[in-house]
Coordinates of C-alpha atoms in Angstrom, one line a residue:
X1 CA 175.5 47.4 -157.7
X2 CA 175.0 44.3 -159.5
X3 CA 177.1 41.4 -158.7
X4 CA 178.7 41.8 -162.2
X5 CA 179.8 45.7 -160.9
X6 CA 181.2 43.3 -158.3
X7 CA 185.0 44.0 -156.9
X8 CA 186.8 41.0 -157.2
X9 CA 187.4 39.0 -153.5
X10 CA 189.1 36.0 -152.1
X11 CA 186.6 33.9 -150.2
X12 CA 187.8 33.6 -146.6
X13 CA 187.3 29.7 -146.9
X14 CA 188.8 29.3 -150.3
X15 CA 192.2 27.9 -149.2
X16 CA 191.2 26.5 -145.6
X17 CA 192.2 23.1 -146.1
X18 CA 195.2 23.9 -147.0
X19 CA 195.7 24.9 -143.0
X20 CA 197.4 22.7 -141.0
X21 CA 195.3 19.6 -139.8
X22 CA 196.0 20.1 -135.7
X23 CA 193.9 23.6 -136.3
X24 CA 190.3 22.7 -136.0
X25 CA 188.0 24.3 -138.8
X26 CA 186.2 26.1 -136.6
X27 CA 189.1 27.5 -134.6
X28 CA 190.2 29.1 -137.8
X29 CA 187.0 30.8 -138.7
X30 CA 186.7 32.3 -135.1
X31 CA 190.1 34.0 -136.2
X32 CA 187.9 36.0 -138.9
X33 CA 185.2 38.9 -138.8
X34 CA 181.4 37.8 -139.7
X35 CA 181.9 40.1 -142.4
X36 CA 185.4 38.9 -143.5
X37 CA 184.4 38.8 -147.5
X38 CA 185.0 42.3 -148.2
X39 CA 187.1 42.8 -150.7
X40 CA 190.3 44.4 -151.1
X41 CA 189.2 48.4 -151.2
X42 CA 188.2 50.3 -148.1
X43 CA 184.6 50.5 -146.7
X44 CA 183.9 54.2 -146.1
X45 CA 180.9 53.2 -144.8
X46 CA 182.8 51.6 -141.6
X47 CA 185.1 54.3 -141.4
X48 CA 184.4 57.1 -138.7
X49 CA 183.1 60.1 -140.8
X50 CA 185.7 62.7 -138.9
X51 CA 188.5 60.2 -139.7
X52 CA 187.6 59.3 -143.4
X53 CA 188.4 62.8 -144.4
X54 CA 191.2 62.3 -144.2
X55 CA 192.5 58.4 -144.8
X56 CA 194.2 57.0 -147.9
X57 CA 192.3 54.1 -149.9
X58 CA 195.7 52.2 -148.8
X59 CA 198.8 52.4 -147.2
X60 CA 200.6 55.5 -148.0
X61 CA 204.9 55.3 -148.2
X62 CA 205.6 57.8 -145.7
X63 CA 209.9 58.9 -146.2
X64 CA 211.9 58.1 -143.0
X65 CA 212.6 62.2 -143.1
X66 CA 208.7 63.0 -143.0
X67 CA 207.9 60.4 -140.4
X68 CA 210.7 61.5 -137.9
X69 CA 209.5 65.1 -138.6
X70 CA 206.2 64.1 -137.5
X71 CA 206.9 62.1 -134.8
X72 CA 208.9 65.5 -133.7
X73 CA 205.9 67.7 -134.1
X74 CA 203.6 65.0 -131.6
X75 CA 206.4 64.8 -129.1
X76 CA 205.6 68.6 -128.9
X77 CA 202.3 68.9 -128.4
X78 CA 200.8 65.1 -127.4
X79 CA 204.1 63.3 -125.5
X80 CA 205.8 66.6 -123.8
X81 CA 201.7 67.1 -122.0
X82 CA 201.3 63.8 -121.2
X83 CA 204.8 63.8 -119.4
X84 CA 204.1 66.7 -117.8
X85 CA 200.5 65.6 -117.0
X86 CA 201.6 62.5 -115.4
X87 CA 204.6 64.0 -113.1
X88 CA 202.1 66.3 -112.1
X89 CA 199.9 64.1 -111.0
X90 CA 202.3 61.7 -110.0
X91 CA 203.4 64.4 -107.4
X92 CA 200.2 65.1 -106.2
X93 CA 199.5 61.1 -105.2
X94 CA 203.0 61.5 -103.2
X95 CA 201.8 64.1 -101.4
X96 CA 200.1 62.0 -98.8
X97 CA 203.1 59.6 -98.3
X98 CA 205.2 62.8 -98.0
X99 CA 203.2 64.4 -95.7
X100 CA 203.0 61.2 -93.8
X101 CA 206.2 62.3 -91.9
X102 CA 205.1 65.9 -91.8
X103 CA 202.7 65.7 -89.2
X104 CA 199.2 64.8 -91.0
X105 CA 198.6 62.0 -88.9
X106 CA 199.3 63.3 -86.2
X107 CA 197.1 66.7 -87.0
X108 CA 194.2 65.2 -88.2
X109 CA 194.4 62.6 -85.1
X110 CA 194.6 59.5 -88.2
X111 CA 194.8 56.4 -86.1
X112 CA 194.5 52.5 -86.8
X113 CA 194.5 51.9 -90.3
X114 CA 192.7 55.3 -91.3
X115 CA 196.1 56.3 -92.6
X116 CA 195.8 53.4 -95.0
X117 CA 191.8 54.0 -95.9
X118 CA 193.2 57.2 -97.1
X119 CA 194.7 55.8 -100.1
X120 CA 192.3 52.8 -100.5
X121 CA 189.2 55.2 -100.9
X122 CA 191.1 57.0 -103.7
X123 CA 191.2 53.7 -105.9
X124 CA 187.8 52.4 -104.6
X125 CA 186.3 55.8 -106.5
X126 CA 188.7 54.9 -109.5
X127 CA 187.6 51.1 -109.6
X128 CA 183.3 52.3 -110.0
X129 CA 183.7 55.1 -112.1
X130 CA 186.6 53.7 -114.5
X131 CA 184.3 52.0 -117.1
X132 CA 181.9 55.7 -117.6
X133 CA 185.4 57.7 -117.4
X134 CA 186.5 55.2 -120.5
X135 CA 182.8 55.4 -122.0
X136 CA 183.0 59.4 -121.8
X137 CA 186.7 59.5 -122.9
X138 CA 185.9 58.0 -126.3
X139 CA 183.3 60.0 -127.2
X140 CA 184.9 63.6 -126.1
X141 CA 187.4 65.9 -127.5
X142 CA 189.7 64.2 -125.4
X143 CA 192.2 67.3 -125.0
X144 CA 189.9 69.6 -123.7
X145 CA 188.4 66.8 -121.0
X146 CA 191.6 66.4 -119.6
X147 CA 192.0 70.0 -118.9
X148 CA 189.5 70.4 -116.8
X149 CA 190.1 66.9 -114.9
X150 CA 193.2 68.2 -114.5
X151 CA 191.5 71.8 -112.8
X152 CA 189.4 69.9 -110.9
X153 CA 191.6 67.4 -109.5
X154 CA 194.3 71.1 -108.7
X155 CA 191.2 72.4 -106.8
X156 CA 190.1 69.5 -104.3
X157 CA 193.9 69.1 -103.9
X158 CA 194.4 72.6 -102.5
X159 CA 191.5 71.9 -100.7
X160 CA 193.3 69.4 -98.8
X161 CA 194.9 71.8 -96.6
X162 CA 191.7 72.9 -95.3
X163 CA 191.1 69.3 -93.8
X164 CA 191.3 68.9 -89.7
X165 CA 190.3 65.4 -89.5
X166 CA 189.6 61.6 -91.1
X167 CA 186.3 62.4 -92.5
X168 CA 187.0 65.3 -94.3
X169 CA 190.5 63.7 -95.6
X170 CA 188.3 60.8 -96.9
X171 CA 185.7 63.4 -98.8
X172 CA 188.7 65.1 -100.4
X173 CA 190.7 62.4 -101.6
X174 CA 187.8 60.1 -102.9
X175 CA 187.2 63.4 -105.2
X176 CA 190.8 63.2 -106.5
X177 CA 190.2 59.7 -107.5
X178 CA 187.6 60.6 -109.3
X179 CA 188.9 63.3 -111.1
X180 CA 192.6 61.8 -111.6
X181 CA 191.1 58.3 -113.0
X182 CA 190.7 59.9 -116.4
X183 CA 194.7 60.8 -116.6
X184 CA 196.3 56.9 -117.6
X185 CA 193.1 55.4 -119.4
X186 CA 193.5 58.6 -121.5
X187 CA 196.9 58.5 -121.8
X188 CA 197.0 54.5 -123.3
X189 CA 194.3 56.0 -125.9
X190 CA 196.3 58.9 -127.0
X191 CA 199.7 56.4 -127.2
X192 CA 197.3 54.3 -129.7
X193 CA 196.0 57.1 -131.6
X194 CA 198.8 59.5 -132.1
X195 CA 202.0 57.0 -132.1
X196 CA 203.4 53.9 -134.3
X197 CA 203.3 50.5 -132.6
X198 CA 206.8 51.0 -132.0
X199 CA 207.0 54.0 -130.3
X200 CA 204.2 53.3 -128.1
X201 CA 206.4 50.7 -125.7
X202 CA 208.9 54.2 -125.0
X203 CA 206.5 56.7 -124.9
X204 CA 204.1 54.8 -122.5
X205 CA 207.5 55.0 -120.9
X206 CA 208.5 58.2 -120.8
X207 CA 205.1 59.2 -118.9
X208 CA 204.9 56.5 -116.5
X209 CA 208.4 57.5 -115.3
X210 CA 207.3 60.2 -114.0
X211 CA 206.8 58.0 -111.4
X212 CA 210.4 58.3 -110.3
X213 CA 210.8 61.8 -111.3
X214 CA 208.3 62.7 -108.7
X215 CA 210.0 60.1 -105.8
X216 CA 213.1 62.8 -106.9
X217 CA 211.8 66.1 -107.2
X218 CA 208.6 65.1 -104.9
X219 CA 211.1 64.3 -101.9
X220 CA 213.4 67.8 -101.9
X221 CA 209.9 69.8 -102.6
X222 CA 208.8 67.8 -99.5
X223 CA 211.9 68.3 -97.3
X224 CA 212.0 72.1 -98.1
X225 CA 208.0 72.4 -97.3
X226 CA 208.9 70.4 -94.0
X227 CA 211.6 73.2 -93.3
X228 CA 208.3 76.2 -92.3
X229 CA 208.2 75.7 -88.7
X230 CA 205.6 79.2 -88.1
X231 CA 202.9 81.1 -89.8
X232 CA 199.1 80.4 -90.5
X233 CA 199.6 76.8 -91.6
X234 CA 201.5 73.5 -91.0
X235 CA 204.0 72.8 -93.8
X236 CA 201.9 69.7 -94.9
X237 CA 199.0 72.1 -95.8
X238 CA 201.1 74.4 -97.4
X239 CA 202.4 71.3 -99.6
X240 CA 199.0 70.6 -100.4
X241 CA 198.1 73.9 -101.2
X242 CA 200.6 74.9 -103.4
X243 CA 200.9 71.4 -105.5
X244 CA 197.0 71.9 -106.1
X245 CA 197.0 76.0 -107.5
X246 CA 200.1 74.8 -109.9
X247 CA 198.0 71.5 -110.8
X248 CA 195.2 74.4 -111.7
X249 CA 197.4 76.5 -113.9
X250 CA 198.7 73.9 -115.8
X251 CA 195.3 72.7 -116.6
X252 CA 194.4 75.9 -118.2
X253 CA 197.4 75.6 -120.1
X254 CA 196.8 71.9 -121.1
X255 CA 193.1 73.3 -122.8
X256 CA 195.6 75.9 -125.1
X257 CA 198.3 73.6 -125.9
X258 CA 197.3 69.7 -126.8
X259 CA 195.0 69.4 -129.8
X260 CA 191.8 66.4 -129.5
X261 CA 193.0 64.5 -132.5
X262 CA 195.1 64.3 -135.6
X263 CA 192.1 65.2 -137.2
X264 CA 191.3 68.7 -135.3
X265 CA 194.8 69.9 -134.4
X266 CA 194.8 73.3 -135.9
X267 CA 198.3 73.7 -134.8
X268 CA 199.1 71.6 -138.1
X269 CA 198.8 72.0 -141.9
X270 CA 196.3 69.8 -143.8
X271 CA 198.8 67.7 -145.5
X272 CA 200.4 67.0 -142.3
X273 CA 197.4 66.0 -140.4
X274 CA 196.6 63.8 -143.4
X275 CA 200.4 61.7 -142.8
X276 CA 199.8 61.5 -138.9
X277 CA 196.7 59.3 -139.7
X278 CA 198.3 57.4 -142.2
X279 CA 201.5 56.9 -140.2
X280 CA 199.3 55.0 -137.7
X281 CA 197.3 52.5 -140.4
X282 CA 199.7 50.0 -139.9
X283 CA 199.2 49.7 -136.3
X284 CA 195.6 48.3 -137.3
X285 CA 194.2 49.3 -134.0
X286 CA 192.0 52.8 -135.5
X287 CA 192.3 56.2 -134.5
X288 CA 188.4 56.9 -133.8
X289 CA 185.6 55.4 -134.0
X290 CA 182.2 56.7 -131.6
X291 CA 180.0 54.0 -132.5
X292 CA 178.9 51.7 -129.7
X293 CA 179.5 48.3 -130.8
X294 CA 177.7 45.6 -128.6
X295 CA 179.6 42.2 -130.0
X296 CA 183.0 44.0 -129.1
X297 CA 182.2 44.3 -125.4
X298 CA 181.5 40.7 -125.1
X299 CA 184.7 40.0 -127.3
X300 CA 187.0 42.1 -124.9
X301 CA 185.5 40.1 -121.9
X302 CA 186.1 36.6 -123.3
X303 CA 189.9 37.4 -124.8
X304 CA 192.3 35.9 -122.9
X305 CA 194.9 38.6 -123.4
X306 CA 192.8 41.5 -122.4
X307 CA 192.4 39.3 -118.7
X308 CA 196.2 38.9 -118.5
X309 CA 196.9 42.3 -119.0
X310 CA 194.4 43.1 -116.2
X311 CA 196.0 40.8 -114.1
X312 CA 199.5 42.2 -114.8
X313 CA 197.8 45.7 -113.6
X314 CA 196.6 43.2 -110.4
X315 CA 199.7 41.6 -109.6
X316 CA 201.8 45.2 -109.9
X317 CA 199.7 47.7 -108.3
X318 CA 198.7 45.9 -105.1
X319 CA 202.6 46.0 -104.0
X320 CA 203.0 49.2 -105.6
X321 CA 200.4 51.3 -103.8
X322 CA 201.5 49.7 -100.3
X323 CA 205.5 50.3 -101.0
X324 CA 204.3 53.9 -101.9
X325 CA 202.2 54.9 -99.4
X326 CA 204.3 53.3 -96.6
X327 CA 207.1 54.7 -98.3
X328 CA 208.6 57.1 -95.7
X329 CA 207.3 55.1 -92.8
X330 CA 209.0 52.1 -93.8
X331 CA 212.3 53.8 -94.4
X332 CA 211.9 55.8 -91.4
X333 CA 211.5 52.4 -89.6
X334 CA 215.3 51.3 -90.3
X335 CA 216.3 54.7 -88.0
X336 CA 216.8 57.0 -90.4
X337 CA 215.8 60.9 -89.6
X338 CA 213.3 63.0 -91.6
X339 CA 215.8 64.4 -93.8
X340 CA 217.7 61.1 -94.4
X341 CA 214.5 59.2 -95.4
X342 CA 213.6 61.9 -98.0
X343 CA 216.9 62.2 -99.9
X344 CA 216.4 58.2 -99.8
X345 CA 213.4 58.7 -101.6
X346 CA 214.9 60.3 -104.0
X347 CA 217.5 57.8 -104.8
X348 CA 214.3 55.5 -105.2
X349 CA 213.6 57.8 -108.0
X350 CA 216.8 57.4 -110.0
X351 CA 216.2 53.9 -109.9
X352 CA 212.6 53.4 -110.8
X353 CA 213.7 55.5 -114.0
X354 CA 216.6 53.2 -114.8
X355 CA 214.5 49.8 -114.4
X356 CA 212.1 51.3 -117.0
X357 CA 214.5 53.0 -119.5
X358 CA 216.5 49.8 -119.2
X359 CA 213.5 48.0 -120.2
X360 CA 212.1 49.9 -122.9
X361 CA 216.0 49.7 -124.2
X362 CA 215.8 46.0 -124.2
X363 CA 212.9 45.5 -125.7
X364 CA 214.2 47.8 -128.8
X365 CA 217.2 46.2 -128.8
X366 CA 215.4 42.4 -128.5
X367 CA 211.8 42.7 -129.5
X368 CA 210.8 40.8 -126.4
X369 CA 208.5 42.5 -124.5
X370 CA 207.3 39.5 -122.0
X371 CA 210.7 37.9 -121.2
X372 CA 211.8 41.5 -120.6
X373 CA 209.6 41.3 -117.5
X374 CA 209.9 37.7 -116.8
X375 CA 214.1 39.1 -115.8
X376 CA 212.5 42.2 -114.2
X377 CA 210.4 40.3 -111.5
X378 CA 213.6 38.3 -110.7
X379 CA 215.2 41.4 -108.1
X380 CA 211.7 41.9 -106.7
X381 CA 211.8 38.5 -105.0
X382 CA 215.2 38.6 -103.9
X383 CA 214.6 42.4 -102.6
X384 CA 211.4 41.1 -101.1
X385 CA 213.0 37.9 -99.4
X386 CA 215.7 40.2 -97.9
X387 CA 213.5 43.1 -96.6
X388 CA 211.2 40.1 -94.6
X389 CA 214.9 37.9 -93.4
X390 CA 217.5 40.9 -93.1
X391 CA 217.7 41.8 -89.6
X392 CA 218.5 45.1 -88.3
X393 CA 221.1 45.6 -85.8
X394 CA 224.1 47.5 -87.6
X395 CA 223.9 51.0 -90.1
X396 CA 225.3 48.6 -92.6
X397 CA 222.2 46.1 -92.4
X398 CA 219.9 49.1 -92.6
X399 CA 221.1 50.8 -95.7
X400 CA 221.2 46.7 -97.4
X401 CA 217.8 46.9 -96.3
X402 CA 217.0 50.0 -98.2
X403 CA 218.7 48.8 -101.3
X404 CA 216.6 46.1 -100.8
X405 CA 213.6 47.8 -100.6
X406 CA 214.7 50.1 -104.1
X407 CA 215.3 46.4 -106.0
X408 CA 211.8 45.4 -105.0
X409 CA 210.2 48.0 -107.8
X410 CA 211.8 46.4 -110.1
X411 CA 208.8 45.1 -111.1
X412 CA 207.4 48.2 -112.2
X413 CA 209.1 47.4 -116.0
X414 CA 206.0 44.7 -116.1
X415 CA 203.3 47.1 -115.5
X416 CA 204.7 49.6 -118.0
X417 CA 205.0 47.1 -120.6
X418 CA 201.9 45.8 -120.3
X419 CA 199.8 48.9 -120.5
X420 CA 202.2 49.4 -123.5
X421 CA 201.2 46.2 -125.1
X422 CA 197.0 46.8 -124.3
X423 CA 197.7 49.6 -126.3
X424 CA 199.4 48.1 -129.5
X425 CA 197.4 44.6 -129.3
X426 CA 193.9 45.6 -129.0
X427 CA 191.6 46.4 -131.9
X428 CA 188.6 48.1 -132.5
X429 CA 187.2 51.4 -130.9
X430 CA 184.8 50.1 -128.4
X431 CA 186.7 46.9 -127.7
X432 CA 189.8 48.6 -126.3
X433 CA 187.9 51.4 -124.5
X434 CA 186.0 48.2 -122.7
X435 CA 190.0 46.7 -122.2
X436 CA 191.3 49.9 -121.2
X437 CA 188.4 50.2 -118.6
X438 CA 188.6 46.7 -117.1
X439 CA 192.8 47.0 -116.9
X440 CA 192.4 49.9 -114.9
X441 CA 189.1 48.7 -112.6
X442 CA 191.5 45.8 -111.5
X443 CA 194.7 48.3 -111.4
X444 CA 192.1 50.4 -109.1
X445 CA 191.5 47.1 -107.5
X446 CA 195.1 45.9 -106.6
X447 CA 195.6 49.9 -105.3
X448 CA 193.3 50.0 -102.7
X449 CA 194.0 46.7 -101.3
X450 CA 197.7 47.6 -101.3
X451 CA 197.5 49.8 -98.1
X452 CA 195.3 47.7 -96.5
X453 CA 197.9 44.3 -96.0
X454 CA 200.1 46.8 -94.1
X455 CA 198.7 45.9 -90.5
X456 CA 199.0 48.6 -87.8
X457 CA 199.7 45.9 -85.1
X458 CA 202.5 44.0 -88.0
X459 CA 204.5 47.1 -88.1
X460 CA 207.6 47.6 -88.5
X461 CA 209.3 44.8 -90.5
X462 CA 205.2 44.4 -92.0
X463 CA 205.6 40.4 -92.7
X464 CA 202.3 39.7 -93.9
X465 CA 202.6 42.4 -96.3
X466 CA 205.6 41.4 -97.6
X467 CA 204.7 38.1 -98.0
X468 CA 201.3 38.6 -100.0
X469 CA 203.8 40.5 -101.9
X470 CA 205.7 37.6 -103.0
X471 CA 202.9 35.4 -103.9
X472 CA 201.9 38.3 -106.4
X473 CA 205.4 38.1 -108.1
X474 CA 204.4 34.5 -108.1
X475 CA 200.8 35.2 -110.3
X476 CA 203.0 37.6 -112.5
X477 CA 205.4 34.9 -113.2
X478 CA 202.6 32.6 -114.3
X479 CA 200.5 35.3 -115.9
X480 CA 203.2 36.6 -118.1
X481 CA 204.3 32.9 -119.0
X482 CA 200.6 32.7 -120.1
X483 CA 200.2 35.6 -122.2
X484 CA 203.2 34.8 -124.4
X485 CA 202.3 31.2 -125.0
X486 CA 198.8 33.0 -126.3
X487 CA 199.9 35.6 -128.2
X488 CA 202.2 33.6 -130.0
X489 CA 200.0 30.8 -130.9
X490 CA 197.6 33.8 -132.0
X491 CA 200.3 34.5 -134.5
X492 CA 201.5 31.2 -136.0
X493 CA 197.7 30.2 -136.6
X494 CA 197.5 33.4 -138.7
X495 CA 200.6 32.8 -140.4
X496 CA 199.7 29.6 -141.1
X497 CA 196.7 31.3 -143.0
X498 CA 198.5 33.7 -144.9
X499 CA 201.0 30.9 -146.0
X500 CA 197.7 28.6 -147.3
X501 CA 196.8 31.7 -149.2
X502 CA 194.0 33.5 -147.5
X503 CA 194.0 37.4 -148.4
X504 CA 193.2 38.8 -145.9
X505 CA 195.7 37.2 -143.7
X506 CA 198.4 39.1 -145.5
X507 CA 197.1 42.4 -146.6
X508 CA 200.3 44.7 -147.2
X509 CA 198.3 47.5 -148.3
X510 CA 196.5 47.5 -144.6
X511 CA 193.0 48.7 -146.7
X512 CA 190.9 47.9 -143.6
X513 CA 192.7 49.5 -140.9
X514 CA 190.6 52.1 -139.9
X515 CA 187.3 49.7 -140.4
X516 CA 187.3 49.8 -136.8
X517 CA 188.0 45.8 -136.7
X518 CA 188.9 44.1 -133.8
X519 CA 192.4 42.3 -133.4
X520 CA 190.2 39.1 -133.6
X521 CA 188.3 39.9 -137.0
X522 CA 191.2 41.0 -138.6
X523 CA 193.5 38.0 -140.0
X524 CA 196.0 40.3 -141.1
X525 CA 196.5 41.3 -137.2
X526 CA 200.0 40.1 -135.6
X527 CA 200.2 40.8 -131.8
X528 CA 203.4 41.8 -130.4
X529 CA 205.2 40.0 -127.5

């Protein structure tokens, strides 16, 4: 083409003085991609060749009818699996603090902290093979991988009740972390690929309640199972067993069902396949791209907001995975009997789901997704506080102590909004698959230290636990405090560019959204908050 063929562009630095004088120059230019001067039609050439077969030159006006129609139609296949998926699997993680009170320890001849290694090994296997599950994830139909992750994982489950002592309990549940770490780096890919940037905050919500579905259904499934008394096995292996041949049929049936992409989901026309790409062009964050792109690893490890997200996942987890593993012993602890502490976890259930439907709520209702849970770590310090000062002479003191102990998730709103929010504000294939990966190695991270601050020898009001507890909800506090003074200063310098007249800083026809840009290199990028 000869530069008189030449589409006609906006130099990036055309109007760059007109920027506010407090934003050095070469702040701003850090804001754009190496190859910012590229016009205002859509490079093919970056496109992924799957995904330009079926992308617009720009932004198509998709009706209101056609888009809740469509959104209907993913529900169906995409957000009804990964519900299912997640309670699933959210079951099977419960069945160790379940079985806690059904006589594995005491079978298996767990003593010390063993009990506690069992849950720490799982998330040890999940912290080293996180970044090849994420490597492996992008570059596979992504359906039919988690079908057989799903088998797998059903199979070494069921195998569970074949264990008789601490080595072979570690063996077996090191090989569900491995299998089961491919379920929520999957599931933030999908919620970027398939869903508008404002769906993804409820339906990262709608899976990771599952959560507290499971505490519900998990804890009557667990009281019937502790109801067998005779026959060939104990009722703890015939929890195991049975949770791990329904986790294998439903795999199957996961392979049938979900489809890889928008782009190979027979189950839909064409012309509808064609709209569920374009309805996601204005989240600017691609739908596929398998190219390995070197400068985006080392720009997910420098941004600042890909850290705080991963320190969210820290500051979460590591009271998370204690409170759930020492679930039934810490409930148990107050005097309550076997059947008492698993209807009690089951009212933990109905709660976890209100503290993240009431947050998704108010972030629809507000648009405020980090002072949403700045007010949700608020309860988990006065639970906290209460379960360490509380003493626990009367019935009445116990059950304020349990209510206590429910408030303390309350957190739980921060980690789902979080993953949420790595999902909407990261750009660029390879970028967010490195994100993705490091969120979930320090998740792993903050899970299998968890278990561990429960000493044997602090039990049973666990002090020291508690209190590394508190000084997490501390880090949150500051971390989230952090990440919106970022994110918004990310915006306003941007603003300030589109307002001095730089293109691509206001691009309403979105033409480069599936260039597979970063958040950084594209100026036309606004984070949400």
């Amino acid at each position: 083409m000869s530069k008189h063929d030449e589409p006609n562009v906006v130099s990036p630095y055309r109007d760059i003085q007109q920027v506010d004088d407090k934003h050095d120059l070469e702040e701003v230019e850090r804001t754009f991609s190496p190859d910012l001067d590229k016009g205002n039609q859509q490079r093919y050439d970056k496109v992924d060749k799957e995904l330009a077969k079926y992308v617009a030159d720009e932004a198509l006006e998709i009706s209101e009818e056609d888009n809740s129609r469509l959104r209907r139609l993913i529900d169906k296949r995409v957000l009804a699996i990964m519900i299912t998926t997640y309670f699933i699997q959210a079951i099977d993680k419960g069945t160790l603090s379940f079985s806690s009170i059904m006589g594995i320890r005491e079978d298996t001849g767990l003593h010390g902290q063993q009990y506690s290694w069992l849950t720490t090994c799982i998330y040890i296997t999940i912290l080293i093979v996180e970044y090849p599950q994420n490597y492996i994830i992008a570059r596979v139909p992504i359906a039919k991988y988690l079908s057989f992750m799903i088998i797998a994982w059903g199979v070494v489950l069921a195998c569970t009740a074949l264990c008789k002592n601490f080595t072979g309990l570690v063996v077996v549940r090191t090989l569900l972390g491995l299998f089961e770490s491919a379920c929520q780096p999957a599931f933030v890919i999908l919620s970027s690929i398939w869903y508008k940037r404002e769906e993804q905050a409820s339906r990262v919500t709608y899976w990771y309640m599952m959560n507290g579905a499971q505490q519900i259904v998990g804890g009557l499934l667990a009281y019937c199972f502790s109801l067998i008394k005779t026959g060939p096995l104990k009722s703890w292996q015939w929890l195991f067993l049975s949770y791990g041949i329904v986790s294998v049929l439903y795999g199957l049936f996961v392979g049938w069902w979900m489809p890889d992409s928008p782009m190979r989901a027979k189950c839909f026309t064409e012309e509808d396949k064609r709209l569920m790409v374009e309805r996601v062009r204005s989240n600017q964050t691609g739908v596929q791209n398998r190219k390995f792109k070197k400068e985006q690893v080392y720009e997910a490890l420098k941004d600042p907001q890909v850290w705080g997200y991963a320190l969210v996942q820290l500051c979460t987890t590591l009271p998370t995975s204690g409170l759930g593993s020492f679930q039934g012993i810490i409930i148990s602890s107050f005097g309550f009997t076997l059947l008492e502490t698993q209807l009690l976890a089951m009212v933990l259930g109905f709660y976890i789901i209100m503290v993240l439907l009431g947050s998704v709520w108010i972030v629809k209702k507000t648009n405020q997704n980090l002072l949403t849970m700045l007010g949700f770590c608020i309860p988990s310090f006065i639970g906290t506080i209460c379960l360490m000062t509380v003493p626990t002479d009367s019935k009445t003191q116990k059950i304020g102590l349990v209510i206590c102990y429910y408030i303390t998730l309350s957190f739980w709103s921060a980690q789902t909004l979080a993953l949420s929010m790595l999902s909407r504000n990261v750009g660029g294939q390879t970028k967010k698959s490195v994100a993705v990966a490091l969120n979930f190695i320090i998740w792993a991270t903050g899970n299998a230290i968890g278990p561990q601050v429960f000493l044997d020898t602090d039990k049973p009001r666990y002090l020291i636990a508690f209190s590394t507890h508190l000084g997490c909800y501390s880090l949150l506090v500051v971390v989230i405090v952090g990440l919106r003074f970022y994110l918004v200063h990310q915006n306003k310098k941007r603003d300030e560019l589109a307002a001095a007249g730089v293109q691509e800083a206001r691009d309403d026809k979105m033409v480069h959204a599936f260039e597979d840009l970063t958040d950084k290199e594209n100026p036309n990028f606004r984070y949400v908050y």
